[in-house]
Amino acid sequence: MQSTIQPSILHAESETPKFTIECVRCHSLYQTDELVCKNDNGLLRTSYTSRHLHMHDLPGIGKFLDWLPVTAQINTPASPVTYKSTGLARELGLTNLYIGFNGYWPEQGAHIQTCSFKELEAYPTLQLMQESGNNKIVLASAGNTGRAFAHAAVGTDIDVYIVVPESGMSKMWLPEEPTDNIHLISMADTCDYADAIQMAGKIANLPGMRSEGGVRNVARRDGMGTVMLDAAVTMGRMPDHYFQAIGSGTGGIAAWEASLRLRADGRYGETLPRLHLIQNLPFAPILNAWQHSRRDIVEEIDMPDPKKLIDRMYADVLSNRHPPYSMPGGVYDALTDTNGAMYGISTQEARQAKTLFERSEGIDIVAPAAVGVAGLVQAVQEDALNKDDFILLNITGGGVERLKEDFTLHHLQPEFKLDSQDIDIELIVR
Ligand SMILES: *Cc1c(COP(=O)(O)O)cnc(C)c1O
Ligand SMILES: [Zn+2]
């Protein structure tokens, strides 16, 4: 009977959009490049026509194309890699500990050359931008995001403008020669990340320019969500627990959303993985608000004197003064829906965890990832887990030292160095 379907019907079927974008709260539909619900400020979320995750036979995140908000194939070797731990698992007495490794470790099949999971956001984002007719984008970054977007843009015809505070400049390297569509703007050391965000906002208002949208960009979240997808496919089920160090918590939201899709798929289990999200003390506004059962972050209570607190962090990449916590579909909702837990980790605990991980797993990891490992250690010490539970530890970045054995790092040079907001921005973008 299948073969008697009229060609016109087949045609109509192929016209069905692969996905729609809708508000998590009121379910209003939006265009693919819109970023916020006008009714209730809710996050917009992708709804995919394909309820089942069909894997494509490709090396990188392109294998998850069914659940990425782009149409054309994505060509990159970058992908999360999930493997079952033996070393760290033995140290912690766990029997089903899986590592989601996001970095460079070719012996383990990991080829994220900018060494953090931000690269998983960058490829789908640039492609979505292109597919929706935008080829100039601007973002502010304290380091890892800028590096990831620069790398993903090398050799493309998308102009990427990256505004970086001076403190993030040392993180702005690439494993290849940069191309001239990558524009770096640095802010003098009298300016901080908040100034970089403000400058990026001004540039975004220029004609033809788009802001990449941060947490509100579905391509970023669904790109990060592939860590959960890869784990579920590897384990043949969703994990019971998901551990990740957070600053904004975007990765936590992404993991939750991916698990909602996996639950709807039906083949990966019914119970959503419990989110265990970890902040780096002393700057931990999400932890503080969550511990007081508040949906809102109160600046005076949860992050008094932020500059001073951020200066004392071990992993300053994890500082975010305006995390997407309260809005519909944000971190508060993700934690609530998954019966989640928050942790606070000191510098000393993070350092010890870094050594423990590197010794037991045999690969270097970045400071924020060590904060995540320390969160798992704390959960084990507090008996928050059963030893046979299926656990996914998101190693959000690693393999920088390993990468240096194979690649020469090229440091990006700024086209402009700004020492205030006070500049004719038309000069920057010509
Ligand atoms: C951005 C980043 C994080 C935090 O991610 P969010 O989910 O956005 O808070 C953790 N680790 C590394 C290496 C990062 O670059
Ligand atoms: Zn809405």
Coordinates of C-alpha atoms and ligand atoms in Angstrom, one line a residue:
M1 CA 0.0 0.0 0.0
Q2 CA 2.9 2.3 0.7
S3 CA 3.8 2.5 -2.9
T4 CA 0.4 3.9 -3.9
I5 CA 0.9 7.1 -2.0
Q6 CA 0.2 10.0 -4.4
P7 CA 3.3 12.1 -5.3
S8 CA 1.5 15.2 -4.2
I9 CA 1.2 13.8 -0.7
L10 CA 4.8 12.8 -0.6
H11 CA 5.6 16.4 -1.6
A12 CA 3.3 17.8 1.1
E13 CA 5.1 15.5 3.6
S14 CA 8.5 16.8 2.7
E15 CA 7.2 20.3 3.3
T16 CA 6.6 19.5 6.9
P17 CA 9.1 21.6 8.8
K18 CA 11.8 19.6 10.6
F19 CA 11.2 21.7 13.8
T20 CA 9.3 24.6 15.2
I21 CA 10.3 27.0 18.0
E22 CA 7.9 27.6 20.8
C23 CA 7.6 29.2 24.2
V24 CA 8.0 26.8 27.1
R25 CA 5.3 28.5 29.0
C26 CA 2.5 29.7 26.6
H27 CA 3.5 27.6 23.6
S28 CA 3.3 30.5 21.2
L29 CA 5.2 29.7 18.0
Y30 CA 8.1 31.9 16.9
Q31 CA 10.5 32.3 13.9
T32 CA 13.7 30.2 14.1
D33 CA 15.9 33.2 14.8
E34 CA 13.7 34.8 17.5
L35 CA 15.0 34.7 21.1
V36 CA 12.3 35.6 23.6
C37 CA 8.6 35.1 24.2
K38 CA 6.8 38.5 24.0
N39 CA 4.1 37.4 26.3
D40 CA 5.9 36.0 29.3
N41 CA 9.7 36.3 28.8
G42 CA 9.9 32.5 28.6
L43 CA 12.7 30.6 26.9
L44 CA 11.8 29.4 23.4
R45 CA 12.4 25.7 22.9
T46 CA 12.8 23.6 19.8
S47 CA 10.1 21.0 19.1
Y48 CA 11.3 18.4 16.6
T49 CA 9.0 16.6 14.2
S50 CA 11.0 13.4 14.6
R51 CA 10.0 12.0 18.0
H52 CA 12.7 9.3 17.7
L53 CA 16.4 10.1 17.6
H54 CA 17.8 8.5 14.4
M55 CA 21.6 8.6 14.4
H56 CA 23.3 9.7 11.3
D57 CA 26.5 8.0 10.3
L58 CA 28.9 11.0 10.8
P59 CA 31.9 11.5 13.0
G60 CA 30.9 14.7 14.8
I61 CA 27.7 16.2 16.3
G62 CA 26.2 16.0 12.8
K63 CA 25.1 12.5 13.9
F64 CA 22.5 14.2 16.1
L65 CA 21.1 16.2 13.2
D66 CA 17.6 15.0 13.9
W67 CA 17.6 17.0 17.1
L68 CA 19.6 20.0 16.0
P69 CA 17.7 23.1 14.7
V70 CA 19.4 23.2 11.4
T71 CA 18.6 21.8 8.0
A72 CA 21.9 21.1 6.2
Q73 CA 24.4 18.6 7.4
I74 CA 27.0 19.8 10.0
N75 CA 30.5 18.9 9.1
T76 CA 32.9 18.8 12.1
P77 CA 34.8 16.1 13.9
A78 CA 33.7 17.8 17.2
S79 CA 31.4 15.8 19.3
P80 CA 31.0 14.7 22.9
V81 CA 32.5 11.3 23.7
T82 CA 31.0 9.1 26.4
Y83 CA 33.0 6.3 27.9
K84 CA 32.7 4.1 31.0
S85 CA 35.2 5.1 33.7
T86 CA 37.4 2.6 35.4
G87 CA 40.0 4.7 37.2
L88 CA 37.9 7.4 38.8
A89 CA 35.0 4.9 39.2
R90 CA 37.3 2.7 41.3
E91 CA 38.5 5.7 43.4
L92 CA 34.9 6.6 44.2
G93 CA 33.5 3.1 44.5
L94 CA 31.0 3.6 41.7
T95 CA 30.1 0.8 39.2
N96 CA 28.3 2.8 36.5
L97 CA 30.2 6.0 36.2
Y98 CA 30.3 7.4 32.7
I99 CA 32.4 10.3 31.6
G100 CA 31.1 12.7 28.9
F101 CA 34.4 14.1 27.7
N102 CA 34.4 17.4 25.8
G103 CA 37.8 18.2 24.7
Y104 CA 40.8 16.9 22.7
W105 CA 41.8 13.3 23.4
P106 CA 42.2 11.5 20.0
E107 CA 43.1 8.2 21.7
Q108 CA 39.5 8.3 23.2
G109 CA 38.0 9.6 19.9
A110 CA 37.6 13.1 21.2
H111 CA 38.3 15.9 18.7
I112 CA 37.1 19.2 20.2
Q113 CA 40.1 21.3 19.3
T114 CA 39.2 24.3 21.3
C115 CA 38.9 21.9 24.3
S116 CA 35.5 22.8 25.8
F117 CA 31.9 22.0 25.2
K118 CA 31.3 25.5 24.0
E119 CA 32.3 24.2 20.6
L120 CA 29.2 22.0 20.6
E121 CA 27.2 25.3 20.7
A122 CA 29.2 27.1 18.1
Y123 CA 28.7 24.9 15.1
P124 CA 24.9 24.6 15.2
T125 CA 24.6 28.3 16.1
L126 CA 26.7 29.5 13.1
Q127 CA 24.8 27.2 10.8
L128 CA 21.4 28.4 12.1
M129 CA 22.5 32.0 11.7
Q130 CA 23.5 31.3 8.1
E131 CA 20.3 29.3 7.3
S132 CA 18.2 32.2 8.6
G133 CA 20.1 34.7 6.5
N134 CA 22.4 36.3 9.0
N135 CA 26.1 36.4 8.3
K136 CA 27.4 38.9 10.8
I137 CA 27.2 38.0 14.4
V138 CA 28.6 39.4 17.7
L139 CA 29.2 37.9 21.1
A140 CA 30.9 38.7 24.3
S141 CA 33.0 36.1 25.9
A142 CA 35.3 35.6 28.8
G143 CA 37.3 33.1 26.8
N144 CA 36.0 29.6 26.0
T145 CA 33.0 30.7 24.0
G146 CA 34.9 33.2 21.9
R147 CA 37.6 30.6 21.1
A148 CA 34.9 28.0 20.1
F149 CA 33.0 30.4 17.8
A150 CA 36.3 31.7 16.3
H151 CA 37.4 28.1 15.5
A152 CA 34.0 27.2 14.1
A153 CA 34.0 30.3 11.9
V154 CA 37.5 29.7 10.4
G155 CA 37.2 29.6 6.6
T156 CA 33.4 30.4 6.5
D157 CA 31.8 33.5 5.1
I158 CA 30.3 34.5 8.4
D159 CA 31.8 37.6 10.1
V160 CA 32.2 36.9 13.8
Y161 CA 32.8 39.8 16.2
I162 CA 34.1 38.7 19.6
V163 CA 34.3 41.2 22.4
V164 CA 36.7 39.9 25.1
P165 CA 37.8 41.5 28.4
E166 CA 41.5 41.8 28.8
S167 CA 41.5 39.0 31.4
G168 CA 40.1 36.6 28.7
M169 CA 42.7 37.4 26.0
S170 CA 45.1 34.6 27.0
K171 CA 42.3 32.1 26.2
M172 CA 41.9 33.4 22.7
W173 CA 44.0 30.9 20.8
L174 CA 43.2 28.7 17.8
P175 CA 44.7 25.4 16.7
E176 CA 45.0 26.9 13.2
E177 CA 45.7 30.2 11.4
P178 CA 42.8 32.5 11.9
T179 CA 41.0 33.8 8.8
D180 CA 40.0 37.5 8.3
N181 CA 36.3 37.0 9.0
I182 CA 37.2 36.7 12.7
H183 CA 37.3 40.0 14.4
L184 CA 38.5 40.3 18.0
I185 CA 37.8 43.4 20.1
S186 CA 39.5 43.6 23.4
M187 CA 38.5 45.7 26.4
A188 CA 41.2 47.3 28.5
D189 CA 42.0 45.8 31.9
T190 CA 40.0 48.6 33.6
C191 CA 36.9 46.9 32.0
D192 CA 35.4 43.6 33.0
Y193 CA 33.1 41.0 31.4
A194 CA 30.1 43.1 32.1
D195 CA 31.7 45.9 30.0
A196 CA 32.4 43.4 27.2
I197 CA 28.7 42.4 27.3
Q198 CA 27.6 46.0 27.1
M199 CA 29.9 46.7 24.1
A200 CA 28.7 43.6 22.3
G201 CA 25.1 44.8 22.9
K202 CA 25.9 48.1 21.2
I203 CA 27.5 46.4 18.2
A204 CA 24.5 44.1 17.9
N205 CA 22.3 47.1 17.2
L206 CA 24.2 48.0 14.1
P207 CA 22.4 47.2 10.8
G208 CA 22.9 43.7 9.5
M209 CA 24.4 42.5 12.8
R210 CA 22.9 39.8 15.1
S211 CA 23.6 38.9 18.7
E212 CA 24.1 35.2 19.0
G213 CA 21.6 35.2 21.9
G214 CA 23.4 33.2 24.6
V215 CA 21.1 30.9 26.5
R216 CA 18.1 32.1 24.5
N217 CA 19.5 30.7 21.3
V218 CA 18.1 27.2 20.8
A219 CA 21.0 26.1 18.6
R220 CA 23.3 26.7 21.6
R221 CA 21.2 24.7 24.0
D222 CA 20.5 21.9 21.6
G223 CA 24.2 21.7 20.7
M224 CA 25.1 21.3 24.4
G225 CA 22.3 18.9 24.8
T226 CA 24.2 16.4 22.6
V227 CA 26.3 15.5 25.7
M228 CA 23.1 14.0 27.2
L229 CA 22.1 12.4 23.9
D230 CA 25.5 10.8 23.4
A231 CA 25.5 9.4 26.9
A232 CA 22.0 7.9 26.5
V233 CA 22.9 6.3 23.2
T234 CA 26.1 4.9 24.7
M235 CA 24.4 3.6 27.9
G236 CA 21.3 2.5 26.1
R237 CA 19.3 4.4 28.7
M238 CA 19.2 7.8 30.3
P239 CA 21.6 8.2 33.3
D240 CA 20.1 8.5 36.8
H241 CA 22.3 11.5 37.6
Y242 CA 24.0 14.3 35.6
F243 CA 26.9 16.3 37.1
Q244 CA 28.1 19.5 35.7
A245 CA 29.9 22.7 36.9
I246 CA 27.9 25.7 36.0
G247 CA 28.3 29.5 35.7
S248 CA 25.1 30.4 33.8
G249 CA 23.6 26.9 34.0
T250 CA 22.8 26.8 30.3
G251 CA 24.4 23.4 30.1
G252 CA 22.0 22.2 32.9
I253 CA 19.0 23.5 31.0
A254 CA 20.3 21.9 27.8
A255 CA 20.8 18.5 29.5
W256 CA 17.2 18.7 31.0
E257 CA 15.7 19.6 27.6
A258 CA 17.6 16.7 25.9
S259 CA 16.3 14.3 28.6
L260 CA 12.7 15.5 28.0
R261 CA 13.2 14.6 24.3
L262 CA 14.7 11.2 25.2
R263 CA 11.8 10.5 27.5
A264 CA 9.3 11.3 24.7
D265 CA 11.3 9.0 22.4
G266 CA 10.4 6.1 24.7
R267 CA 13.5 3.9 24.3
Y268 CA 15.6 5.5 26.9
G269 CA 13.6 5.3 30.1
E270 CA 10.8 7.2 31.9
T271 CA 12.7 9.0 34.7
L272 CA 14.5 12.2 34.0
P273 CA 18.2 12.3 35.1
R274 CA 18.6 14.2 38.3
L275 CA 20.6 17.4 37.7
H276 CA 23.6 17.9 40.1
L277 CA 24.9 21.4 39.3
I278 CA 28.0 22.8 40.8
Q279 CA 29.2 26.3 41.4
N280 CA 32.6 27.5 42.4
L281 CA 32.7 29.3 45.8
P282 CA 32.7 32.0 46.8
F283 CA 30.6 33.3 43.8
A284 CA 27.5 31.1 43.8
P285 CA 24.3 33.0 43.3
I286 CA 22.4 30.1 41.9
L287 CA 23.4 27.8 44.8
N288 CA 22.4 30.6 47.3
A289 CA 19.0 31.2 45.8
W290 CA 18.2 27.5 45.4
Q291 CA 19.2 26.7 49.0
H292 CA 16.6 29.3 50.1
S293 CA 14.0 27.9 47.8
R294 CA 13.8 31.1 45.9
R295 CA 13.0 31.5 42.2
D296 CA 14.7 34.8 42.2
I297 CA 18.3 35.7 42.7
V298 CA 18.5 38.6 45.2
E299 CA 21.7 40.4 44.4
E300 CA 22.4 41.8 47.9
I301 CA 22.0 38.4 49.5
D302 CA 23.1 35.9 46.9
M303 CA 26.1 37.8 45.3
P304 CA 27.2 40.7 47.5
D305 CA 30.2 42.6 46.2
P306 CA 30.5 40.4 43.1
K307 CA 33.8 41.7 41.8
K308 CA 35.6 40.8 45.0
L309 CA 34.0 37.3 45.1
I310 CA 34.8 36.7 41.4
D311 CA 38.5 37.6 42.1
R312 CA 38.7 34.8 44.6
M313 CA 37.4 32.1 42.3
Y314 CA 39.5 29.2 41.1
A315 CA 37.6 28.9 37.8
D316 CA 36.4 32.4 36.9
V317 CA 34.8 31.1 33.7
L318 CA 32.1 30.0 36.1
S319 CA 31.2 33.6 37.1
N320 CA 27.9 34.8 35.6
R321 CA 26.2 37.8 37.2
H322 CA 22.9 37.3 35.3
P323 CA 22.3 33.6 35.0
P324 CA 19.1 32.4 33.3
Y325 CA 17.7 31.1 36.6
S326 CA 14.2 32.6 37.1
M327 CA 12.7 32.8 33.7
P328 CA 10.2 30.2 32.5
G329 CA 12.2 27.2 31.3
G330 CA 15.4 28.4 33.2
V331 CA 17.6 26.7 35.7
Y332 CA 15.1 26.9 38.6
D333 CA 12.6 25.0 36.5
A334 CA 15.2 22.5 35.4
L335 CA 16.2 21.8 39.0
T336 CA 12.6 21.5 40.1
D337 CA 11.5 19.2 37.3
T338 CA 14.5 16.8 37.9
N339 CA 14.5 16.9 41.7
G340 CA 17.9 18.5 41.2
A341 CA 20.7 19.5 43.7
M342 CA 23.2 22.3 43.9
Y343 CA 26.7 22.2 45.2
G344 CA 29.4 24.7 46.2
I345 CA 33.1 23.9 45.8
S346 CA 36.1 25.6 47.2
T347 CA 39.4 26.2 45.4
Q348 CA 41.1 23.5 47.5
E349 CA 38.4 20.9 46.7
A350 CA 38.6 21.7 43.0
R351 CA 42.4 21.4 43.0
Q352 CA 42.3 18.0 44.7
A353 CA 39.6 16.9 42.3
K354 CA 41.7 18.0 39.3
T355 CA 44.6 15.9 40.5
L356 CA 42.4 12.9 41.3
F357 CA 40.8 13.0 37.8
E358 CA 44.0 13.5 35.9
R359 CA 45.8 10.7 37.8
S360 CA 42.9 8.2 37.6
E361 CA 41.7 8.9 34.0
G362 CA 45.0 9.9 32.3
I363 CA 44.0 13.2 30.7
D364 CA 44.3 16.9 31.7
I365 CA 41.1 18.8 32.4
V366 CA 40.4 22.6 32.7
A367 CA 39.6 24.3 36.0
P368 CA 35.8 24.5 35.6
A369 CA 35.7 20.7 34.8
A370 CA 37.6 20.1 38.0
V371 CA 34.9 21.9 39.9
G372 CA 32.4 19.5 38.4
V373 CA 34.5 16.5 39.5
A374 CA 34.7 17.9 43.0
G375 CA 30.9 18.1 43.0
L376 CA 30.7 14.4 42.3
V377 CA 33.2 13.7 45.0
Q378 CA 31.1 15.7 47.5
A379 CA 27.9 13.8 46.4
V380 CA 29.6 10.5 47.1
Q381 CA 30.8 11.6 50.5
E382 CA 27.3 12.8 51.4
D383 CA 25.9 9.4 50.3
A384 CA 23.6 11.2 47.8
L385 CA 24.1 8.3 45.3
N386 CA 23.8 4.5 45.2
K387 CA 27.0 2.9 44.1
D388 CA 25.3 1.2 41.1
D389 CA 23.4 4.2 39.8
F390 CA 24.1 5.3 36.3
I391 CA 26.0 8.6 36.5
L392 CA 27.0 11.0 33.8
L393 CA 29.9 13.3 34.7
N394 CA 30.2 16.1 32.1
I395 CA 33.8 17.0 31.7
T396 CA 33.1 20.4 30.2
G397 CA 36.6 21.0 29.0
G398 CA 39.9 19.2 28.8
G399 CA 42.9 18.0 26.8
V400 CA 44.6 21.4 26.3
E401 CA 47.9 19.9 27.3
R402 CA 47.3 16.9 25.0
L403 CA 46.4 19.3 22.2
K404 CA 49.7 21.2 22.5
E405 CA 51.5 17.9 21.7
D406 CA 49.9 17.8 18.2
F407 CA 49.1 21.5 17.4
T408 CA 50.8 24.9 17.5
L409 CA 48.5 27.4 19.2
H410 CA 47.9 30.7 17.3
H411 CA 47.0 33.6 19.6
L412 CA 44.4 35.9 18.1
Q413 CA 45.3 39.6 17.9
P414 CA 42.6 42.2 18.6
E415 CA 41.6 44.5 15.8
F416 CA 40.6 47.1 18.4
K417 CA 41.5 47.7 22.0
L418 CA 38.9 49.8 23.7
D419 CA 39.3 51.5 27.1
S420 CA 35.7 52.7 27.4
Q421 CA 32.3 52.4 26.0
D422 CA 32.8 55.7 24.5
I423 CA 33.7 55.0 20.9
D424 CA 32.2 55.4 17.5
I425 CA 31.3 51.7 17.0
E426 CA 30.7 52.2 13.3
L427 CA 34.5 52.4 13.0
I428 CA 34.8 48.8 14.4
V429 CA 32.4 47.2 12.0
R430 CA 33.0 48.3 8.4
Ligands
LIG1 C1 31.0 27.7 30.0 C2 31.6 26.6 30.7 C3 31.0 26.0 31.8 C4 29.7 26.4 32.4 O1 28.7 26.2 31.5 P1 27.2 26.7 31.7 O2 26.3 25.5 31.6 O3 27.0 27.7 30.6 O4 27.1 27.4 33.0 C5 31.7 24.9 32.4 N1 32.9 24.5 32.0 C6 33.5 25.1 30.9 C7 34.8 24.5 30.5 C8 32.9 26.1 30.3 O5 33.5 26.7 29.2
ZN2 ZN 5.3 32.6 26.2

